[in-house]
Structures are given as C-alpha cells and as structure tokens.
Amino acid sequence: MRIAVVGSGYVGLVAGACFADLGHDVVLVDNDQAKLTSLRSGQTPIHEQFLPELLERHRGKRLQFSDDLQTAVKASAAVFIAVGTPPTEQGEADLSYVESVARSISGAINGYKVVVEKSTVPVYTSDWIRKIILRNAAAPDSFDIASNPEFLREGTAVTDFLYPDRIVIGVDSERAASVLRQIYTPLTDGSYYRKQDAIPQPDRARIPPPIIVASAKSAELIKHASNAFLAMKISFINAVSSICESVGANVQQVCQGIGADSRIGTRFLNPGIGYGGSCFPKDLMAFRSVARECGYEFRLLDEVMRINEDQRHRFLRKVRNALWTLRGKRLGVLGLAFKGGTDDIRESPGLLLVQSLVQEGCVITAYDPAAMERARAVLNSSVQFANSPYEAASGADALLILTEWEEFATLDLKRLHRELKYPIIIDGRNLYDPDTMAGLGFSYYSVGRAAPIAEGSTAGAGRPEGKLAQS
Ligand code: UGA
C-alpha cells in the first residue's frame, strides 16, 4: 500500500520506517528542510535501536522523504498525521499543527483516502479533522478519519511498533477499517515474523498481535487513558516507597508481592525519581484538560502529578541527608536522559535534579552514554561532563544515579570505590542491592529501601532511611 506519514518526529519516523519494513511504499513528509537533508544523507536524528538499520534498508527505495504534502497525499491510500501536539500554557494539547495538516490534505484528495491520527490527540479530534477537511471542500464520501494510536516507548520504539501488545484501530466505517487492517496484515497474519530479515523478536512478544477495532473516539481515549494509567502505576509505587522508607520495609519485596497478582503485574512498578519524558507529563495534563472540558474533574490525575513532583523533592532531601550541606559539594552524576536507552532529555527528572543541585551550589560532573550533547545545550557551562562513569565519580563527595541505563547496573564497584573521595552512592533507580553495597564499604541510599550502614564506614552523615520521613 502507498502510505504518507506527515511529521518525521519520533512517532512519524519510526512508523514510516516500520511501515516500509512491512512492505509498504512510504513517503515521509516534513517541512523542516534541514531534517530532510540529514535523513536523505543517511543520518538518524534520534538514538533508537534498529532505526538506523531500517532507514538504511529502505531509504530511497520503499521510504522517500519529501516536503511536498499535497503530492504525497495524492499518491497515497492512507495518510498518517504524526505531527507534534505540544502543551499550551494551560496544559491543553496545541492542535494547530494537526489542523494545518488537515487543511492541506483536503486540497489533495483525489480519490478515497483514510486520514489517520497517529499523534496523541484529545478525544473529538477526529471530528474536528473531518470538519476541517469538509470545510475545505472535500466530498464527504471521499475520505474517512481514523485513529490509530501508537504505544511505542523511546529506546525500544522499533520493536514496540513491530511486536506490539495490541494494534488499536479507531474507525467509524468498514471501508476505513479494511484499509487499516490491510496495512497491518503482515503483523496480524504473522508473515512479517517469518521473514529472514525481520527485526529480532523481543522478550514477551505477543505473536501475532491482536487487533482491537473501536470507534475513533474510543481509540483516542484508549491512548490517553493508557498513558495516564501507566503514570498512575508509577506514582502509586513511588508513594508506597515513601511509606516503606518510613517503616523500614523494602519496596522491592513489596513490588514482588503485589506484582505477582496477575491482575496487577510487576511491570511499571519500579520506584525511582518520578516519571519524565515527552509523553507522560504532557499527556496527563492534556487528559485532565479534556476531562474538565467534558465536565469531569479528574482529581486523581492531579494527585498522580503531585506525587511525581514530590518524588524529586524527596530525592533532594535524601542527598541532603547523606551529605548535610550542599554548597561546594562535588557530585558525580550518572544519567541525564529521562530514562535508559535514549538521548532524550525532555522533562528528564534527572536533569531537573541536576539543575536544582547546581542552584544549591553543588559542583557537578555528569556522564550519560547518549544524552550529554543534548544536556550540554541546556546546562551550558554549569556542569562538567565526563567520558565515563568512573571519571564522573573521580574525587567526588558522592555519586548520584539518576537514569536506569543498563551500563550503570554493571559498574566495577571496587574501581568506583577507589575513584570516589567518599564512598557514598545515592541511587534514584535502585540498580544495586543495598546489602552488597554495604558489604563493599559504600554508604548506599536508594528509593524505598533501608540504607544499611557500611561496616567500618564513617563516610556520610546520613541517617537511616527509616527516619527520613519523620525528620
Ligand atoms: C510512554 C509509554 O510507555 C508508551 O507506551 C507511549 O507510547 C509513550 O509514552 C507515548 O505516549 O509516546 P516513554 O515516554 O518512551 O513511553 O517512556 P516510558 O518507558 O514509559 O518511561 C516514562 C518515564 O517513567 C521514564 O522517566 C521512566 O524512567 C519512568 N518509569 C517507567 C519509572 O519511573 N518506573 C517504571 O516502572 C517505568
């Protein structure tokens, strides 16, 4: 099938490359000339596993790049809108890019097309797109609007796309449903997975994935409600971790116990320094606004956001409790990306913490396997950057772990101990076992788990975690 994907951001670029891998002819449309030039010349603008391979495989063949939206629409049976929907100051999704794309599409409808929302949009957006296209003189039976939300995570976006838990198609006509079904047939009939050069299967893949057909409005809500639910799960466990700290329980054991209930599950129950990224914070605000507009005050979402912010402040208090005063303290920081496996620093809780610590007068040397270039542009010269975790730790009063990179979970701890001025680690991602760390002579503070005092250690003025909440 011939497909146009409008917007070459995270979702558009991954979707375009994956559609090409499913065998479709794809035109990826963007109005950013610099981006088009770099894509055409073989660069991959985002750090994403398997994406360079797919772009290399299909660039100039089944995957073309263009700034000509109208020609792309004319040549395509389906047009996916994957442009940004950034938050306004009030927290609503700004749909002006979606509207302007819809307007351009209307002038290029030369036969039946399915216009598909791929961006995360509030419920009712499909109705608006339809109105805009009709207002601009397209015939009512010449197109349908569909919603096909994307559930990919940064860092694993390509495998999430090709091995999804489910494919949701929100349609209000059988004709549109059949076009979308056809696009995803290589996944739903399993033929893609039998290909020699298919992108490797991740753990827990559901093959073939189920297809869920819903109304366009239901599909729009599925996306917002999924993200809100996942964020709620994270805030829930972060709240539980605070209680664990107060009573001296171990949040990991608690997670194991509650996650073993198959109705709950263990995934997305990792406590930490709060969720970040370009999706959860923005989508929760947008969902709350949508609910309010529909006459429902979704206070639960306010609380999810409040707990998320509080989690960062609690971590700062932990740093203070471990080090006493902060002015002039040298800190090594591991992790600036909002999570492991990506160079994205948008709404990164780790980066926000670094900024707060700089304001408190700390002297920071940071290391991140992928996000340093982006972080440098934001932090300017307020932070030094290191070439390795050990260099970041060298001579530091304490080491902070702020992103759950796999690399940070397998450090040479003896070497780290030698590098640090004081063997103090404050781990916002629970990457190590507290007893092992104490055995190695570290004063180790983590989230929702008691901090055993290292034998023979005098380093750090930290009190036991159990006392934190009372102090
Ligand atoms: C999220 C959703 O997981 C995707 O399903 C969705 O498609 C995407 O948003 C989107 O709407 O585009 P993403 O933002 O890439 O994906 O990242 P996640 O893996 O969900 O992590 C979000 C944040 O939560 C990160 O800061 C991460 O460190 C944190 N997190 C995640 C936790 O603190 N604990 C957990 O157990 C899981």
Coordinates of C-alpha atoms and ligand atoms in Angstrom, one line a residue:
M1 CA 0.0 0.0 0.0
R2 CA 1.1 3.6 -0.6
I3 CA 1.2 5.5 2.6
A4 CA 2.1 9.1 3.5
V5 CA 3.3 9.9 7.0
V6 CA 3.2 13.5 7.9
G7 CA 5.8 14.6 10.5
S8 CA 9.2 12.9 11.0
G9 CA 9.4 13.2 14.7
Y10 CA 9.7 10.2 17.0
V11 CA 6.4 8.6 16.1
G12 CA 6.4 9.5 12.4
L13 CA 10.0 8.4 11.7
V14 CA 9.6 5.1 13.5
A15 CA 6.2 4.4 11.9
G16 CA 7.4 5.4 8.4
A17 CA 10.5 3.1 8.7
C18 CA 8.4 0.2 10.1
F19 CA 5.7 0.5 7.5
A20 CA 8.4 0.3 4.9
D21 CA 9.7 -2.8 6.6
L22 CA 6.2 -4.3 6.4
G23 CA 6.4 -3.9 2.6
H24 CA 4.5 -0.6 2.1
D25 CA 5.7 2.3 -0.1
V26 CA 6.1 5.2 2.3
V27 CA 6.6 9.0 1.8
L28 CA 7.6 10.7 5.0
V29 CA 6.7 14.4 4.8
D30 CA 8.2 17.2 6.8
N31 CA 8.6 20.9 6.3
D32 CA 12.0 21.0 8.1
Q33 CA 14.5 21.2 5.3
A34 CA 17.5 20.5 7.5
K35 CA 15.9 17.4 8.9
L36 CA 15.0 16.2 5.3
T37 CA 18.6 16.8 4.2
S38 CA 20.0 14.8 7.1
L39 CA 17.6 12.0 6.6
R40 CA 18.3 11.8 2.9
S41 CA 22.0 11.8 3.6
G42 CA 21.8 8.7 5.8
Q43 CA 21.7 10.2 9.2
T44 CA 19.4 9.1 12.0
P45 CA 18.3 12.1 14.1
I46 CA 17.3 10.1 17.2
H47 CA 19.0 7.5 19.3
E48 CA 16.8 4.4 18.7
Q49 CA 17.8 0.8 18.4
F50 CA 17.3 -0.8 14.9
L51 CA 16.2 2.5 13.4
P52 CA 19.5 3.1 11.6
E53 CA 19.2 -0.4 10.1
L54 CA 15.7 0.2 8.9
L55 CA 16.5 3.6 7.4
E56 CA 19.5 2.1 5.7
R57 CA 17.4 -0.8 4.3
H58 CA 14.6 1.3 2.9
R59 CA 15.9 4.8 2.2
G60 CA 15.5 5.9 -1.4
K61 CA 13.6 2.6 -2.1
R62 CA 10.4 2.0 -0.1
L63 CA 11.0 5.0 2.0
Q64 CA 11.1 8.5 0.5
F65 CA 11.4 11.9 2.2
S66 CA 9.6 14.9 0.9
D67 CA 8.4 18.4 1.8
D68 CA 5.5 18.2 -0.7
L69 CA 2.5 17.2 1.4
Q70 CA 0.0 17.5 -1.5
T71 CA 1.8 15.3 -3.9
A72 CA 2.4 12.7 -1.1
V73 CA -1.3 12.7 -0.2
K74 CA -2.4 12.4 -3.9
A75 CA -0.2 9.3 -4.3
S76 CA -1.4 7.6 -1.1
A77 CA -4.3 5.5 0.1
A78 CA -3.7 6.3 3.7
V79 CA -2.3 9.5 5.3
F80 CA -0.9 9.2 8.8
I81 CA -0.8 12.5 10.8
A82 CA 2.2 12.3 13.2
V83 CA 2.9 15.9 13.9
G84 CA 3.6 17.4 17.3
T85 CA 0.9 18.2 19.8
P86 CA 2.8 20.3 22.3
P87 CA 1.2 21.5 25.5
T88 CA -0.2 25.1 25.7
E89 CA 0.4 27.2 28.8
Q90 CA -2.9 25.9 30.2
G91 CA -1.7 22.3 29.7
E92 CA -4.1 21.5 26.7
A93 CA -2.7 19.9 23.6
D94 CA -2.0 22.5 20.9
L95 CA -3.6 21.1 17.8
S96 CA -2.7 23.9 15.4
Y97 CA -0.2 21.7 13.5
V98 CA -2.8 18.9 13.2
E99 CA -5.3 21.5 11.9
S100 CA -2.9 22.9 9.3
V101 CA -2.0 19.5 8.0
A102 CA -5.8 18.6 7.8
R103 CA -6.3 21.8 5.7
S104 CA -3.5 20.9 3.3
I105 CA -4.8 17.3 3.0
S106 CA -8.2 18.5 1.9
G107 CA -6.9 20.2 -1.2
A108 CA -5.2 16.9 -2.3
I109 CA -8.0 14.4 -2.0
N110 CA -8.2 12.9 -5.5
G111 CA -9.9 9.6 -4.6
Y112 CA -10.9 7.7 -1.4
K113 CA -8.3 8.2 1.4
V114 CA -8.1 7.3 5.0
V115 CA -6.7 10.1 7.2
V116 CA -5.3 8.5 10.3
E117 CA -4.4 10.2 13.6
K118 CA -1.1 8.8 14.9
S119 CA -0.2 11.7 17.1
T120 CA -1.6 11.6 20.6
V121 CA -4.7 13.8 20.5
P122 CA -7.7 14.5 22.7
V123 CA -11.0 12.8 22.1
Y124 CA -13.1 14.6 19.5
T125 CA -10.0 15.5 17.4
S126 CA -11.2 13.1 14.7
D127 CA -14.5 15.0 14.5
W128 CA -12.5 18.3 14.1
I129 CA -10.3 16.9 11.4
R130 CA -13.3 15.7 9.5
K131 CA -14.9 19.2 9.8
I132 CA -11.8 21.0 8.6
I133 CA -11.4 18.7 5.6
L134 CA -15.1 19.1 4.7
R135 CA -14.9 22.9 5.2
N136 CA -12.1 23.0 2.6
A137 CA -14.4 21.4 0.0
A138 CA -13.5 17.7 0.0
A139 CA -16.5 15.5 -0.7
P140 CA -17.9 13.7 2.3
D141 CA -17.5 10.2 0.9
S142 CA -14.0 10.8 -0.5
F143 CA -12.3 10.2 2.9
D144 CA -12.6 8.7 6.4
I145 CA -10.9 9.7 9.6
A146 CA -9.4 7.0 11.7
S147 CA -7.4 6.9 15.0
N148 CA -4.5 4.5 15.2
P149 CA -2.7 5.4 18.5
E150 CA 0.9 4.4 19.0
F151 CA 2.1 2.8 22.2
L152 CA 5.8 2.8 21.4
R153 CA 8.4 3.7 24.1
E154 CA 11.5 5.6 23.3
G155 CA 14.6 3.4 23.3
T156 CA 12.5 0.3 22.2
A157 CA 10.3 2.1 19.7
V158 CA 11.1 -0.1 16.6
T159 CA 10.4 -3.4 18.4
D160 CA 7.4 -1.9 20.2
F161 CA 6.0 -1.0 16.8
L162 CA 6.7 -4.3 15.1
Y163 CA 5.9 -6.5 18.2
P164 CA 3.0 -4.6 19.8
D165 CA 0.8 -5.9 22.6
R166 CA -2.1 -4.8 20.5
I167 CA -3.0 -2.7 17.5
V168 CA -5.8 -0.3 18.1
I169 CA -7.8 0.9 15.1
G170 CA -10.5 3.5 15.8
V171 CA -12.8 3.7 12.8
D172 CA -16.3 4.8 12.1
S173 CA -16.7 2.9 8.7
E174 CA -16.0 -0.6 7.5
R175 CA -14.2 0.9 4.5
A176 CA -11.6 2.6 6.7
A177 CA -11.3 -0.5 8.9
S178 CA -10.4 -2.6 5.9
V179 CA -7.6 -0.2 4.8
L180 CA -6.0 -0.2 8.2
R181 CA -6.4 -4.0 8.6
Q182 CA -4.6 -4.3 5.3
I183 CA -1.7 -2.1 6.4
Y184 CA -1.2 -4.3 9.5
T185 CA -1.8 -7.6 7.8
P186 CA 2.0 -8.6 7.8
L187 CA 1.8 -8.4 11.6
T188 CA -1.6 -9.8 12.3
D189 CA -1.2 -12.8 9.9
G190 CA 2.3 -13.4 11.3
S191 CA 4.0 -13.3 7.9
Y192 CA 6.4 -10.5 9.0
Y193 CA 7.7 -12.6 11.8
R194 CA 8.7 -15.4 9.4
K195 CA 10.9 -13.1 7.3
Q196 CA 14.6 -13.9 7.5
D197 CA 15.5 -10.2 8.0
A198 CA 12.7 -9.3 10.4
I199 CA 13.8 -7.2 13.3
P200 CA 14.5 -9.6 16.1
Q201 CA 11.8 -10.6 18.5
P202 CA 12.0 -9.1 22.0
D203 CA 11.0 -11.0 25.2
R204 CA 7.4 -11.3 25.9
A205 CA 6.3 -10.6 22.3
R206 CA 2.7 -11.4 21.6
I207 CA 2.7 -13.0 18.1
P208 CA 0.6 -12.4 16.2
P209 CA -0.7 -9.2 18.0
P210 CA -4.4 -8.8 18.5
I211 CA -6.2 -6.1 16.6
I212 CA -8.7 -4.1 18.5
V213 CA -11.4 -2.3 16.5
A214 CA -13.1 0.6 18.2
S215 CA -14.8 3.8 17.4
A216 CA -12.5 6.7 16.6
K217 CA -13.4 8.4 19.9
S218 CA -12.8 5.2 21.9
A219 CA -9.4 4.9 20.3
E220 CA -8.5 8.4 21.1
L221 CA -9.4 7.8 24.7
I222 CA -7.5 4.5 24.8
K223 CA -4.3 6.3 24.2
H224 CA -4.7 9.0 26.9
A225 CA -6.1 6.5 29.4
S226 CA -3.3 4.1 28.8
N227 CA -0.6 6.7 29.5
A228 CA -2.5 8.1 32.5
F229 CA -2.8 4.6 33.9
L230 CA 0.9 3.8 33.5
A231 CA 1.9 7.1 35.1
M232 CA -0.6 6.4 37.9
K233 CA 1.1 3.0 38.5
I234 CA 4.5 4.7 38.8
S235 CA 3.2 7.4 41.2
F236 CA 1.4 4.7 43.2
I237 CA 4.6 2.7 43.8
N238 CA 6.6 5.9 44.5
A239 CA 4.0 6.7 47.2
V240 CA 4.3 3.2 48.6
S241 CA 8.1 3.6 48.5
S242 CA 7.8 6.6 50.8
I243 CA 5.9 4.5 53.3
C244 CA 8.5 1.8 53.0
E245 CA 11.2 4.3 53.9
S246 CA 9.2 5.4 57.0
V247 CA 8.7 2.0 58.4
G248 CA 11.9 0.3 57.2
A249 CA 10.2 -2.0 54.7
N250 CA 11.7 -2.9 51.3
V251 CA 9.7 -1.6 48.3
Q252 CA 11.2 -4.3 46.0
Q253 CA 9.8 -7.0 48.1
V254 CA 6.5 -5.2 48.2
C255 CA 6.5 -4.9 44.4
Q256 CA 7.3 -8.6 44.1
G257 CA 4.4 -9.4 46.3
I258 CA 1.8 -7.2 44.7
G259 CA 3.1 -7.7 41.2
A260 CA 2.7 -11.5 41.5
D261 CA -1.1 -10.9 41.4
S262 CA -1.7 -11.3 37.6
R263 CA -4.3 -8.6 37.8
I264 CA -1.6 -6.1 38.8
G265 CA 1.6 -7.4 37.2
T266 CA 5.2 -6.3 38.0
R267 CA 5.8 -4.0 35.0
F268 CA 5.9 -0.2 35.5
L269 CA 6.1 -0.7 39.2
N270 CA 9.7 0.4 39.6
P271 CA 10.0 3.3 42.1
G272 CA 12.5 6.0 41.3
I273 CA 12.8 9.8 41.0
G274 CA 9.5 10.1 39.1
Y275 CA 8.5 9.7 35.5
G276 CA 9.6 12.2 32.8
G277 CA 9.8 12.3 29.0
S278 CA 7.9 13.9 26.3
C279 CA 4.7 11.9 26.8
F280 CA 3.5 11.2 30.4
P281 CA 3.8 14.7 31.8
K282 CA 2.2 16.3 28.7
D283 CA -0.5 13.6 28.2
L284 CA -1.6 13.7 31.8
M285 CA -2.1 17.5 31.6
A286 CA -3.9 17.1 28.3
F287 CA -6.1 14.3 29.5
R288 CA -7.0 16.3 32.6
S289 CA -8.0 19.3 30.4
V290 CA -10.1 17.1 28.1
A291 CA -11.9 15.6 31.1
R292 CA -12.5 19.1 32.5
E293 CA -13.9 20.3 29.2
C294 CA -16.3 17.3 29.3
G295 CA -17.4 18.4 32.7
Y296 CA -15.4 15.9 34.8
E297 CA -12.8 17.0 37.3
F298 CA -10.2 14.1 37.1
R299 CA -8.6 14.8 40.5
L300 CA -6.8 11.5 40.5
L301 CA -4.6 12.8 37.8
D302 CA -3.7 15.9 39.9
E303 CA -2.5 13.6 42.6
V304 CA -0.5 11.4 40.2
M305 CA 1.3 14.6 39.1
R306 CA 1.8 15.9 42.6
I307 CA 3.3 12.6 43.8
N308 CA 5.6 12.6 40.8
E309 CA 7.0 16.1 41.6
D310 CA 7.2 15.2 45.3
Q311 CA 9.4 12.2 44.4
R312 CA 12.1 14.5 43.1
H313 CA 12.0 16.7 46.2
R314 CA 12.2 13.6 48.4
F315 CA 15.3 12.6 46.4
L316 CA 16.9 16.0 47.0
R317 CA 16.2 15.6 50.7
K318 CA 18.0 12.2 50.6
V319 CA 21.0 13.9 49.1
R320 CA 21.0 16.4 51.9
N321 CA 20.5 13.8 54.5
A322 CA 23.5 11.9 53.1
L323 CA 25.8 15.0 52.7
W324 CA 24.5 17.5 55.2
T325 CA 25.2 20.8 53.5
L326 CA 25.3 21.0 49.7
R327 CA 27.2 24.3 48.8
G328 CA 30.5 23.4 47.3
K329 CA 30.0 19.6 47.4
R330 CA 31.4 17.8 44.4
L331 CA 28.9 15.3 43.0
G332 CA 29.3 12.8 40.2
V333 CA 26.1 12.2 38.3
L334 CA 25.3 9.2 36.2
G335 CA 22.4 9.7 33.9
L336 CA 20.8 12.8 32.3
A337 CA 18.3 11.1 29.8
F338 CA 14.7 10.8 31.1
K339 CA 15.2 7.0 31.1
G340 CA 17.7 4.5 29.8
G341 CA 18.2 3.7 26.1
T342 CA 17.5 7.2 24.8
D343 CA 19.3 10.5 24.3
D344 CA 16.0 12.4 25.1
I345 CA 16.2 14.8 28.0
R346 CA 12.7 16.3 27.7
E347 CA 11.2 16.6 31.2
S348 CA 14.0 14.4 32.5
P349 CA 13.7 14.2 36.3
G350 CA 17.4 13.6 36.4
L351 CA 18.2 16.8 34.5
L352 CA 15.8 18.7 36.7
L353 CA 17.5 17.4 39.8
V354 CA 20.9 18.4 38.4
Q355 CA 19.6 21.9 37.8
S356 CA 18.3 22.1 41.4
L357 CA 21.6 20.8 42.8
V358 CA 23.6 23.4 40.8
Q359 CA 21.3 26.1 42.2
E360 CA 22.1 24.8 45.7
G361 CA 25.8 25.3 44.9
C362 CA 26.9 21.8 44.1
V363 CA 29.8 21.2 41.6
I364 CA 28.7 18.5 39.3
T365 CA 30.5 16.2 36.8
A366 CA 27.9 14.2 34.8
Y367 CA 28.1 11.3 32.5
D368 CA 25.4 9.8 30.2
P369 CA 26.0 7.3 27.4
A370 CA 23.8 9.1 24.9
A371 CA 22.3 12.4 26.3
M372 CA 25.4 14.5 27.0
E373 CA 25.3 16.5 23.8
R374 CA 21.6 17.5 24.3
A375 CA 22.2 18.1 28.0
R376 CA 25.2 20.4 27.3
A377 CA 23.0 22.7 25.3
V378 CA 20.6 23.1 28.2
L379 CA 23.0 23.1 31.1
N380 CA 25.6 25.4 29.4
S381 CA 28.7 25.6 31.4
S382 CA 27.1 25.0 34.8
V383 CA 28.1 21.3 34.7
Q384 CA 31.2 19.4 33.7
F385 CA 30.9 16.3 31.5
A386 CA 32.9 13.1 31.9
N387 CA 33.9 10.4 29.4
S388 CA 33.0 7.5 31.7
P389 CA 31.1 6.8 34.9
Y390 CA 34.5 6.4 36.7
E391 CA 35.7 9.8 35.5
A392 CA 32.4 11.3 36.8
A393 CA 33.0 9.7 40.2
S394 CA 36.6 10.7 40.4
G395 CA 37.2 12.8 43.5
A396 CA 33.5 13.3 44.2
D397 CA 31.9 13.6 47.6
A398 CA 29.1 11.3 46.4
L399 CA 27.8 9.6 43.3
L400 CA 24.2 10.0 42.2
I401 CA 22.5 7.5 39.8
L402 CA 19.6 9.3 38.0
T403 CA 18.9 7.2 34.9
E404 CA 18.3 3.4 34.7
W405 CA 20.9 2.8 31.9
E406 CA 21.9 -0.9 31.9
E407 CA 25.5 0.2 31.8
F408 CA 25.1 1.8 35.3
A409 CA 23.8 -1.5 36.7
T410 CA 27.1 -3.3 35.9
L411 CA 29.8 -0.9 37.1
D412 CA 33.1 -2.1 38.5
L413 CA 32.2 -1.3 42.1
K414 CA 35.7 -1.7 43.5
R415 CA 37.0 0.8 41.0
L416 CA 34.2 3.2 41.8
H417 CA 35.0 2.9 45.4
R418 CA 38.6 3.9 44.7
E419 CA 37.6 6.8 42.5
L420 CA 35.2 8.4 44.9
K421 CA 36.5 10.7 47.6
Y422 CA 33.9 9.3 50.0
P423 CA 32.2 6.0 49.1
I424 CA 28.7 7.4 49.1
I425 CA 26.1 6.4 46.4
I426 CA 22.6 7.8 46.2
D427 CA 20.8 5.7 43.7
G428 CA 17.5 7.1 42.4
R429 CA 16.9 4.0 40.3
N430 CA 17.5 1.1 42.7
L431 CA 20.1 -0.5 40.5
Y432 CA 22.1 -2.3 43.3
D433 CA 21.4 -4.5 46.3
P434 CA 21.8 -2.4 49.5
D435 CA 23.5 -5.3 51.4
T436 CA 26.0 -6.0 48.7
M437 CA 26.8 -2.3 48.6
A438 CA 27.3 -2.1 52.3
G439 CA 29.5 -5.2 52.2
L440 CA 31.7 -3.3 49.7
G441 CA 32.0 -0.4 52.1
F442 CA 29.6 2.0 50.4
S443 CA 27.1 4.2 52.2
Y444 CA 24.3 3.4 49.8
Y445 CA 21.0 5.2 49.7
S446 CA 18.2 4.1 47.3
V447 CA 14.4 4.5 47.0
G448 CA 12.0 2.7 49.3
R449 CA 14.7 0.5 50.9
A450 CA 16.6 0.9 54.1
A451 CA 20.2 2.1 53.9
P452 CA 22.4 -0.3 55.7
I453 CA 25.4 1.4 57.2
A454 CA 28.6 0.2 55.6
E455 CA 30.7 -1.8 58.1
G456 CA 33.5 0.3 59.4
S457 CA 32.4 3.3 57.3
T458 CA 32.5 6.8 58.7
A459 CA 31.7 8.3 55.4
G460 CA 28.5 10.4 55.1
A461 CA 26.4 11.9 57.8
G462 CA 23.3 10.1 56.6
R463 CA 20.7 8.8 59.0
P464 CA 18.9 5.5 58.4
E465 CA 16.3 5.9 55.6
G466 CA 13.6 4.8 58.1
K467 CA 14.0 8.2 59.9
L468 CA 13.8 10.3 56.8
A469 CA 10.0 10.8 56.7
Q470 CA 9.9 11.8 60.4
S471 CA 12.7 14.3 60.1
Ligands
UGA1 C1 5.5 6.2 27.2 C2 4.6 4.9 27.2 O1 5.3 3.9 28.0 C3 4.4 4.4 25.8 O2 3.5 3.3 25.8 C4 3.8 5.5 25.0 O3 3.6 5.2 23.6 C5 4.7 6.8 25.0 O4 4.9 7.2 26.4 C6 4.0 7.9 24.2 O5 2.9 8.3 24.6 O6 4.5 8.2 23.2 P1 8.1 6.7 27.0 O7 7.7 8.1 27.3 O8 9.0 6.4 25.9 O9 6.8 5.9 26.7 O10 8.8 6.1 28.3 P2 8.4 5.0 29.4 O11 9.2 3.8 29.2 O12 7.0 4.9 29.6 O13 9.0 5.8 30.7 C7 8.5 7.1 31.1 C8 9.1 7.5 32.4 O14 8.6 6.7 33.5 C9 10.6 7.5 32.4 O15 11.1 8.6 33.1 C10 10.9 6.2 33.3 O16 12.2 6.3 33.9 C11 9.8 6.3 34.3 N1 9.4 4.9 34.8 C12 9.0 3.9 34.0 C13 9.5 4.7 36.2 O17 9.9 5.6 36.9 N2 9.2 3.5 36.7 C14 8.7 2.5 35.9 O18 8.4 1.4 36.4 C15 8.6 2.7 34.5

